[in-house]
PDB file of C-alpha atoms in Angstrom:
ATOM      1  CA  GLU A 143      12.577 182.873-218.585  1.00  0.00           C
ATOM      2  CA  ALA A 144      15.590 185.132-218.200  1.00  0.00           C
ATOM      3  CA  GLY A 145      18.822 183.853-219.673  1.00  0.00           C
ATOM      4  CA  VAL A 146      22.293 183.532-218.224  1.00  0.00           C
ATOM      5  CA  ALA A 147      23.584 186.977-217.325  1.00  0.00           C
ATOM      6  CA  GLN A 148      27.254 187.884-217.475  1.00  0.00           C
ATOM      7  CA  SER A 149      29.142 191.059-216.749  1.00  0.00           C
ATOM      8  CA  PRO A 150      31.049 192.935-217.860  1.00  0.00           C
ATOM      9  CA  ARG A 151      30.657 192.387-221.606  1.00  0.00           C
ATOM     10  CA  TYR A 152      34.102 193.740-222.370  1.00  0.00           C
ATOM     11  CA  LYS A 153      37.246 194.271-220.329  1.00  0.00           C
ATOM     12  CA  ILE A 154      40.696 195.532-221.244  1.00  0.00           C
ATOM     13  CA  ILE A 155      43.507 195.193-218.718  1.00  0.00           C
ATOM     14  CA  GLU A 156      47.270 195.267-218.687  1.00  0.00           C
ATOM     15  CA  LYS A 157      49.244 192.097-218.125  1.00  0.00           C
ATOM     16  CA  ARG A 158      49.868 191.264-214.479  1.00  0.00           C
ATOM     17  CA  GLN A 159      46.671 193.026-213.431  1.00  0.00           C
ATOM     18  CA  SER A 160      43.753 191.136-211.950  1.00  0.00           C
ATOM     19  CA  VAL A 161      40.225 190.839-213.295  1.00  0.00           C
ATOM     20  CA  ALA A 162      36.937 189.280-212.214  1.00  0.00           C
ATOM     21  CA  PHE A 163      33.917 188.131-214.174  1.00  0.00           C
ATOM     22  CA  TRP A 164      30.451 187.618-212.796  1.00  0.00           C
ATOM     23  CA  CYS A 165      27.747 185.170-213.840  1.00  0.00           C
ATOM     24  CA  ASN A 166      24.131 184.811-212.794  1.00  0.00           C
ATOM     25  CA  PRO A 167      22.683 181.505-214.053  1.00  0.00           C
ATOM     26  CA  ILE A 168      19.098 180.748-214.960  1.00  0.00           C
ATOM     27  CA  SER A 169      16.982 180.482-211.836  1.00  0.00           C
ATOM     28  CA  GLY A 170      16.836 176.947-210.508  1.00  0.00           C
ATOM     29  CA  HIS A 171      19.776 175.646-212.519  1.00  0.00           C
ATOM     30  CA  ALA A 172      21.999 173.578-210.281  1.00  0.00           C
ATOM     31  CA  THR A 173      24.936 173.228-212.653  1.00  0.00           C
ATOM     32  CA  LEU A 174      27.151 176.120-213.693  1.00  0.00           C
ATOM     33  CA  TYR A 175      30.049 176.065-216.148  1.00  0.00           C
ATOM     34  CA  TRP A 176      32.829 178.487-217.056  1.00  0.00           C
ATOM     35  CA  TYR A 177      34.388 178.179-220.480  1.00  0.00           C
ATOM     36  CA  GLN A 178      37.287 179.973-222.134  1.00  0.00           C
ATOM     37  CA  GLN A 179      37.072 180.575-225.879  1.00  0.00           C
ATOM     38  CA  ILE A 180      40.160 181.751-227.703  1.00  0.00           C
ATOM     39  CA  LEU A 181      39.569 183.332-231.092  1.00  0.00           C
ATOM     40  CA  GLY A 182      39.040 180.706-233.788  1.00  0.00           C
ATOM     41  CA  GLN A 183      38.664 177.812-231.362  1.00  0.00           C
ATOM     42  CA  GLY A 184      35.778 176.029-229.681  1.00  0.00           C
ATOM     43  CA  PRO A 185      34.999 176.767-226.029  1.00  0.00           C
ATOM     44  CA  LYS A 186      37.195 175.005-223.477  1.00  0.00           C
ATOM     45  CA  LEU A 187      35.702 174.017-220.116  1.00  0.00           C
ATOM     46  CA  LEU A 188      37.538 175.600-217.198  1.00  0.00           C
ATOM     47  CA  ILE A 189      35.364 174.600-214.277  1.00  0.00           C
ATOM     48  CA  GLN A 190      31.998 172.998-213.568  1.00  0.00           C
ATOM     49  CA  PHE A 191      29.959 173.473-210.389  1.00  0.00           C
ATOM     50  CA  GLN A 192      27.104 171.388-209.084  1.00  0.00           C
ATOM     51  CA  ASN A 193      25.318 173.730-206.670  1.00  0.00           C
ATOM     52  CA  ASN A 194      28.260 175.228-204.745  1.00  0.00           C
ATOM     53  CA  GLY A 195      30.603 172.259-205.142  1.00  0.00           C
ATOM     54  CA  VAL A 196      33.244 171.798-207.825  1.00  0.00           C
ATOM     55  CA  VAL A 197      32.618 168.822-210.130  1.00  0.00           C
ATOM     56  CA  ASP A 198      35.496 169.336-212.561  1.00  0.00           C
ATOM     57  CA  ASP A 199      38.306 171.887-212.570  1.00  0.00           C
ATOM     58  CA  SER A 200      40.917 169.796-214.330  1.00  0.00           C
ATOM     59  CA  GLN A 201      41.610 172.443-216.992  1.00  0.00           C
ATOM     60  CA  LEU A 202      41.597 175.464-214.718  1.00  0.00           C
ATOM     61  CA  PRO A 203      45.093 177.027-214.431  1.00  0.00           C
ATOM     62  CA  LYS A 204      44.947 177.123-210.673  1.00  0.00           C
ATOM     63  CA  ASP A 205      48.099 179.185-210.247  1.00  0.00           C
ATOM     64  CA  ARG A 206      46.280 182.221-211.625  1.00  0.00           C
ATOM     65  CA  PHE A 207      42.595 181.360-212.070  1.00  0.00           C
ATOM     66  CA  SER A 208      40.059 180.905-209.309  1.00  0.00           C
ATOM     67  CA  ALA A 209      36.303 180.530-209.258  1.00  0.00           C
ATOM     68  CA  GLU A 210      33.656 180.348-206.620  1.00  0.00           C
ATOM     69  CA  ARG A 211      29.954 179.842-206.440  1.00  0.00           C
ATOM     70  CA  LEU A 212      28.831 180.916-203.021  1.00  0.00           C
ATOM     71  CA  LYS A 213      25.320 179.851-202.016  1.00  0.00           C
ATOM     72  CA  GLY A 214      25.045 177.808-205.209  1.00  0.00           C
ATOM     73  CA  VAL A 215      23.711 180.649-207.336  1.00  0.00           C
ATOM     74  CA  ASP A 216      25.959 183.425-208.706  1.00  0.00           C
ATOM     75  CA  SER A 217      29.544 182.725-209.608  1.00  0.00           C
ATOM     76  CA  THR A 218      32.717 184.741-210.095  1.00  0.00           C
ATOM     77  CA  LEU A 219      35.796 183.814-212.082  1.00  0.00           C
ATOM     78  CA  LYS A 220      39.023 185.626-211.264  1.00  0.00           C
ATOM     79  CA  ILE A 221      42.365 185.871-213.000  1.00  0.00           C
ATOM     80  CA  GLN A 222      45.347 187.106-211.017  1.00  0.00           C
ATOM     81  CA  PRO A 223      47.780 187.991-212.496  1.00  0.00           C
ATOM     82  CA  ALA A 224      46.640 188.083-216.111  1.00  0.00           C
ATOM     83  CA  LYS A 225      48.866 187.080-219.013  1.00  0.00           C
ATOM     84  CA  LEU A 226      48.621 188.028-222.667  1.00  0.00           C
ATOM     85  CA  GLU A 227      47.473 184.500-223.533  1.00  0.00           C
ATOM     86  CA  ASP A 228      44.423 184.933-221.294  1.00  0.00           C
ATOM     87  CA  SER A 229      42.869 187.170-223.955  1.00  0.00           C
ATOM     88  CA  ALA A 230      39.670 185.326-224.831  1.00  0.00           C
ATOM     89  CA  VAL A 231      35.924 185.276-224.386  1.00  0.00           C
ATOM     90  CA  TYR A 232      34.839 183.827-221.052  1.00  0.00           C
ATOM     91  CA  LEU A 233      31.498 182.095-221.268  1.00  0.00           C
ATOM     92  CA  CYS A 234      29.235 181.087-218.438  1.00  0.00           C
ATOM     93  CA  ALA A 235      26.574 178.421-218.898  1.00  0.00           C
ATOM     94  CA  SER A 236      24.030 176.705-216.687  1.00  0.00           C
ATOM     95  CA  SER A 237      21.861 173.621-216.836  1.00  0.00           C
ATOM     96  CA  ARG A 238      19.151 172.109-214.677  1.00  0.00           C
ATOM     97  CA  ILE A 239      20.802 169.086-213.126  1.00  0.00           C
ATOM     98  CA  TRP A 240      24.103 167.528-214.064  1.00  0.00           C
ATOM     99  CA  GLY A 241      23.850 164.041-215.378  1.00  0.00           C
ATOM    100  CA  GLN A 242      20.302 163.898-216.590  1.00  0.00           C
ATOM    101  CA  ASP A 243      19.279 163.250-220.153  1.00  0.00           C
ATOM    102  CA  ASN A 244      17.635 166.572-220.908  1.00  0.00           C
ATOM    103  CA  THR A 245      20.294 168.806-219.503  1.00  0.00           C
ATOM    104  CA  GLU A 246      21.044 171.110-222.362  1.00  0.00           C
ATOM    105  CA  ALA A 247      23.266 173.966-221.264  1.00  0.00           C
ATOM    106  CA  PHE A 248      22.261 177.578-221.756  1.00  0.00           C
ATOM    107  CA  PHE A 249      25.055 180.059-222.389  1.00  0.00           C
ATOM    108  CA  GLY A 250      25.467 183.714-221.624  1.00  0.00           C
ATOM    109  CA  GLN A 251      26.854 186.178-224.158  1.00  0.00           C
ATOM    110  CA  GLY A 252      30.282 186.057-222.605  1.00  0.00           C
ATOM    111  CA  THR A 253      32.882 188.546-221.442  1.00  0.00           C
ATOM    112  CA  ARG A 254      35.527 189.494-223.957  1.00  0.00           C
ATOM    113  CA  LEU A 255      38.853 189.995-222.181  1.00  0.00           C
ATOM    114  CA  THR A 256      41.776 191.714-223.850  1.00  0.00           C
ATOM    115  CA  VAL A 257      45.108 191.683-222.044  1.00  0.00           C
ATOM    116  CA  VAL A 258      47.621 194.232-223.337  1.00  0.00           C
TER     117      VAL A 258
ATOM    118  CA  ASP B 123      39.273 165.712-225.871  1.00  0.00           C
ATOM    119  CA  ALA B 124      36.580 166.001-228.546  1.00  0.00           C
ATOM    120  CA  LYS B 125      35.379 162.626-229.811  1.00  0.00           C
ATOM    121  CA  THR B 126      33.903 163.919-233.059  1.00  0.00           C
ATOM    122  CA  THR B 127      35.110 164.829-236.549  1.00  0.00           C
ATOM    123  CA  GLN B 128      33.403 167.539-238.572  1.00  0.00           C
ATOM    124  CA  PRO B 129      34.241 169.313-241.821  1.00  0.00           C
ATOM    125  CA  THR B 130      35.906 172.655-241.292  1.00  0.00           C
ATOM    126  CA  SER B 131      33.391 174.592-243.361  1.00  0.00           C
ATOM    127  CA  MET B 132      30.378 174.245-245.628  1.00  0.00           C
ATOM    128  CA  ASP B 133      28.317 176.502-247.847  1.00  0.00           C
ATOM    129  CA  CYS B 134      24.571 176.327-248.374  1.00  0.00           C
ATOM    130  CA  ALA B 135      22.172 178.279-250.568  1.00  0.00           C
ATOM    131  CA  GLU B 136      19.460 180.200-248.789  1.00  0.00           C
ATOM    132  CA  GLY B 137      16.189 178.295-248.726  1.00  0.00           C
ATOM    133  CA  ARG B 138      17.848 174.951-249.302  1.00  0.00           C
ATOM    134  CA  ALA B 139      18.427 172.250-246.715  1.00  0.00           C
ATOM    135  CA  ALA B 140      21.752 172.349-244.897  1.00  0.00           C
ATOM    136  CA  ASN B 141      23.094 168.904-244.046  1.00  0.00           C
ATOM    137  CA  LEU B 142      25.946 168.963-241.545  1.00  0.00           C
ATOM    138  CA  PRO B 143      27.763 165.654-241.043  1.00  0.00           C
ATOM    139  CA  CYS B 144      29.530 164.444-237.927  1.00  0.00           C
ATOM    140  CA  ASN B 145      31.630 161.359-237.378  1.00  0.00           C
ATOM    141  CA  HIS B 146      31.743 159.813-233.908  1.00  0.00           C
ATOM    142  CA  SER B 147      33.058 156.317-234.555  1.00  0.00           C
ATOM    143  CA  THR B 148      34.138 155.710-230.942  1.00  0.00           C
ATOM    144  CA  ILE B 149      30.797 156.579-229.363  1.00  0.00           C
ATOM    145  CA  SER B 150      29.737 154.408-226.443  1.00  0.00           C
ATOM    146  CA  GLY B 151      26.292 152.922-225.956  1.00  0.00           C
ATOM    147  CA  ASN B 152      25.232 155.395-223.285  1.00  0.00           C
ATOM    148  CA  GLU B 153      26.585 158.524-224.961  1.00  0.00           C
ATOM    149  CA  TYR B 154      24.325 161.104-226.568  1.00  0.00           C
ATOM    150  CA  VAL B 155      24.978 163.211-229.650  1.00  0.00           C
ATOM    151  CA  TYR B 156      24.400 166.915-229.011  1.00  0.00           C
ATOM    152  CA  TRP B 157      24.413 169.783-231.473  1.00  0.00           C
ATOM    153  CA  TYR B 158      25.051 173.404-230.587  1.00  0.00           C
ATOM    154  CA  ARG B 159      25.642 176.412-232.773  1.00  0.00           C
ATOM    155  CA  GLN B 160      27.400 179.702-232.169  1.00  0.00           C
ATOM    156  CA  ILE B 161      26.472 182.795-234.069  1.00  0.00           C
ATOM    157  CA  HIS B 162      29.143 185.473-234.236  1.00  0.00           C
ATOM    158  CA  SER B 163      29.692 187.296-230.921  1.00  0.00           C
ATOM    159  CA  GLN B 164      27.138 185.191-229.068  1.00  0.00           C
ATOM    160  CA  GLY B 165      27.345 182.239-226.720  1.00  0.00           C
ATOM    161  CA  PRO B 166      26.638 178.725-228.039  1.00  0.00           C
ATOM    162  CA  GLN B 167      22.979 177.814-228.469  1.00  0.00           C
ATOM    163  CA  TYR B 168      21.543 174.349-227.961  1.00  0.00           C
ATOM    164  CA  ILE B 169      19.903 172.874-231.064  1.00  0.00           C
ATOM    165  CA  ILE B 170      19.048 169.220-230.525  1.00  0.00           C
ATOM    166  CA  HIS B 171      20.300 165.954-229.092  1.00  0.00           C
ATOM    167  CA  GLY B 172      19.644 162.245-229.511  1.00  0.00           C
ATOM    168  CA  LEU B 173      20.723 158.777-228.437  1.00  0.00           C
ATOM    169  CA  LYS B 174      19.838 156.404-231.271  1.00  0.00           C
ATOM    170  CA  ASN B 175      16.512 157.443-232.721  1.00  0.00           C
ATOM    171  CA  ASN B 176      16.122 160.294-235.153  1.00  0.00           C
ATOM    172  CA  GLU B 177      14.947 163.489-233.516  1.00  0.00           C
ATOM    173  CA  THR B 178      13.168 166.580-234.774  1.00  0.00           C
ATOM    174  CA  ASN B 179      12.305 169.883-233.161  1.00  0.00           C
ATOM    175  CA  GLU B 180      11.384 173.341-234.340  1.00  0.00           C
ATOM    176  CA  MET B 181      14.968 174.141-235.245  1.00  0.00           C
ATOM    177  CA  ALA B 182      16.347 171.034-236.910  1.00  0.00           C
ATOM    178  CA  SER B 183      16.356 167.289-237.437  1.00  0.00           C
ATOM    179  CA  LEU B 184      19.013 164.887-236.227  1.00  0.00           C
ATOM    180  CA  ILE B 185      19.619 161.685-238.159  1.00  0.00           C
ATOM    181  CA  ILE B 186      21.788 159.091-236.411  1.00  0.00           C
ATOM    182  CA  THR B 187      23.018 156.062-238.345  1.00  0.00           C
ATOM    183  CA  GLU B 188      22.021 152.626-237.131  1.00  0.00           C
ATOM    184  CA  ASP B 189      25.550 151.844-235.940  1.00  0.00           C
ATOM    185  CA  ARG B 190      25.639 155.275-234.238  1.00  0.00           C
ATOM    186  CA  LYS B 191      29.059 156.045-235.674  1.00  0.00           C
ATOM    187  CA  SER B 192      27.884 159.126-237.506  1.00  0.00           C
ATOM    188  CA  SER B 193      25.053 161.613-237.597  1.00  0.00           C
ATOM    189  CA  THR B 194      23.701 164.461-239.701  1.00  0.00           C
ATOM    190  CA  LEU B 195      22.121 167.675-238.544  1.00  0.00           C
ATOM    191  CA  ILE B 196      19.556 168.970-241.013  1.00  0.00           C
ATOM    192  CA  LEU B 197      18.358 172.543-241.190  1.00  0.00           C
ATOM    193  CA  PRO B 198      15.420 172.119-243.576  1.00  0.00           C
ATOM    194  CA  HIS B 199      15.261 175.632-245.020  1.00  0.00           C
ATOM    195  CA  ALA B 200      18.450 177.504-244.249  1.00  0.00           C
ATOM    196  CA  THR B 201      18.321 181.284-243.893  1.00  0.00           C
ATOM    197  CA  LEU B 202      21.089 183.851-243.699  1.00  0.00           C
ATOM    198  CA  ARG B 203      20.602 183.893-239.928  1.00  0.00           C
ATOM    199  CA  ASP B 204      21.686 180.250-239.772  1.00  0.00           C
ATOM    200  CA  THR B 205      25.239 181.267-240.669  1.00  0.00           C
ATOM    201  CA  ALA B 206      27.195 180.107-237.632  1.00  0.00           C
ATOM    202  CA  VAL B 207      29.674 177.574-236.270  1.00  0.00           C
ATOM    203  CA  TYR B 208      27.966 174.241-235.619  1.00  0.00           C
ATOM    204  CA  TYR B 209      29.357 171.923-232.956  1.00  0.00           C
ATOM    205  CA  CYS B 210      28.674 168.199-232.767  1.00  0.00           C
ATOM    206  CA  ILE B 211      29.372 166.845-229.282  1.00  0.00           C
ATOM    207  CA  VAL B 212      29.313 163.356-227.834  1.00  0.00           C
ATOM    208  CA  ARG B 213      28.339 163.455-224.208  1.00  0.00           C
ATOM    209  CA  GLY B 214      27.929 160.638-221.752  1.00  0.00           C
ATOM    210  CA  TYR B 215      25.583 160.552-218.792  1.00  0.00           C
ATOM    211  CA  GLY B 216      26.826 163.101-216.317  1.00  0.00           C
ATOM    212  CA  ASN B 217      29.831 164.033-218.391  1.00  0.00           C
ATOM    213  CA  LYS B 218      31.039 167.436-219.355  1.00  0.00           C
ATOM    214  CA  LEU B 219      30.261 169.199-222.616  1.00  0.00           C
ATOM    215  CA  VAL B 220      33.475 169.170-224.673  1.00  0.00           C
ATOM    216  CA  PHE B 221      33.549 171.346-227.786  1.00  0.00           C
ATOM    217  CA  GLY B 222      35.708 170.705-230.834  1.00  0.00           C
ATOM    218  CA  ALA B 223      36.424 173.191-233.625  1.00  0.00           C
ATOM    219  CA  GLY B 224      33.006 172.741-235.244  1.00  0.00           C
ATOM    220  CA  THR B 225      31.833 173.405-238.803  1.00  0.00           C
ATOM    221  CA  ILE B 226      31.527 176.930-240.140  1.00  0.00           C
ATOM    222  CA  LEU B 227      28.263 177.025-242.094  1.00  0.00           C
ATOM    223  CA  ARG B 228      27.891 179.901-244.512  1.00  0.00           C
ATOM    224  CA  VAL B 229      24.415 180.425-245.920  1.00  0.00           C
ATOM    225  CA  LYS B 230      24.516 182.443-249.125  1.00  0.00           C
ATOM    226  CA  SER B 231      21.765 184.295-250.955  1.00  0.00           C
TER     227      SER B 231
END
């Protein structure tokens, strides 16, 4: 089966600009996650969707970050305006159904964002 | 917040077993132990998970102590391609996947 697809793979922007990342989860996966991974640290969950509804966005900086998952399939994560500290790899993951025992998450390769 | 404690780094000789420990002394009865790994420049990859019984799959074995306060991930014959960051995660039913800093495993020839 095809994996989680993310684009772009790399992005360089200037601070105060806006940027958007796209994620296409594995077909049939109801749960979608966005993580931020700063160099040298483990991934940090930003937002979790169950179909097109938000399950957890407690660590999403809502003043500048937004995410949507229209129709419960693809998702976009946007940053506006970007700050230097937003430089990180943004990872998208999906899993079959949230809450079940065998719900391992499958990750995409990520988008590496550099803010200059 | 991560509920696990792992060593910062470990070395292993190629062809030998790699034993990665994890402490999760505050684990609850309905929480699973998950292991993921992240090879450089890739997204995390699921390895294995378990509740209380030992588990084995094609990638690794997971040994959970009887009191469930610690576990060990075993890669039976480590190769250079197993060099990665290994994350031990405690996850309850329906709860989010929270990553800590993990263990950097370096497999050396």
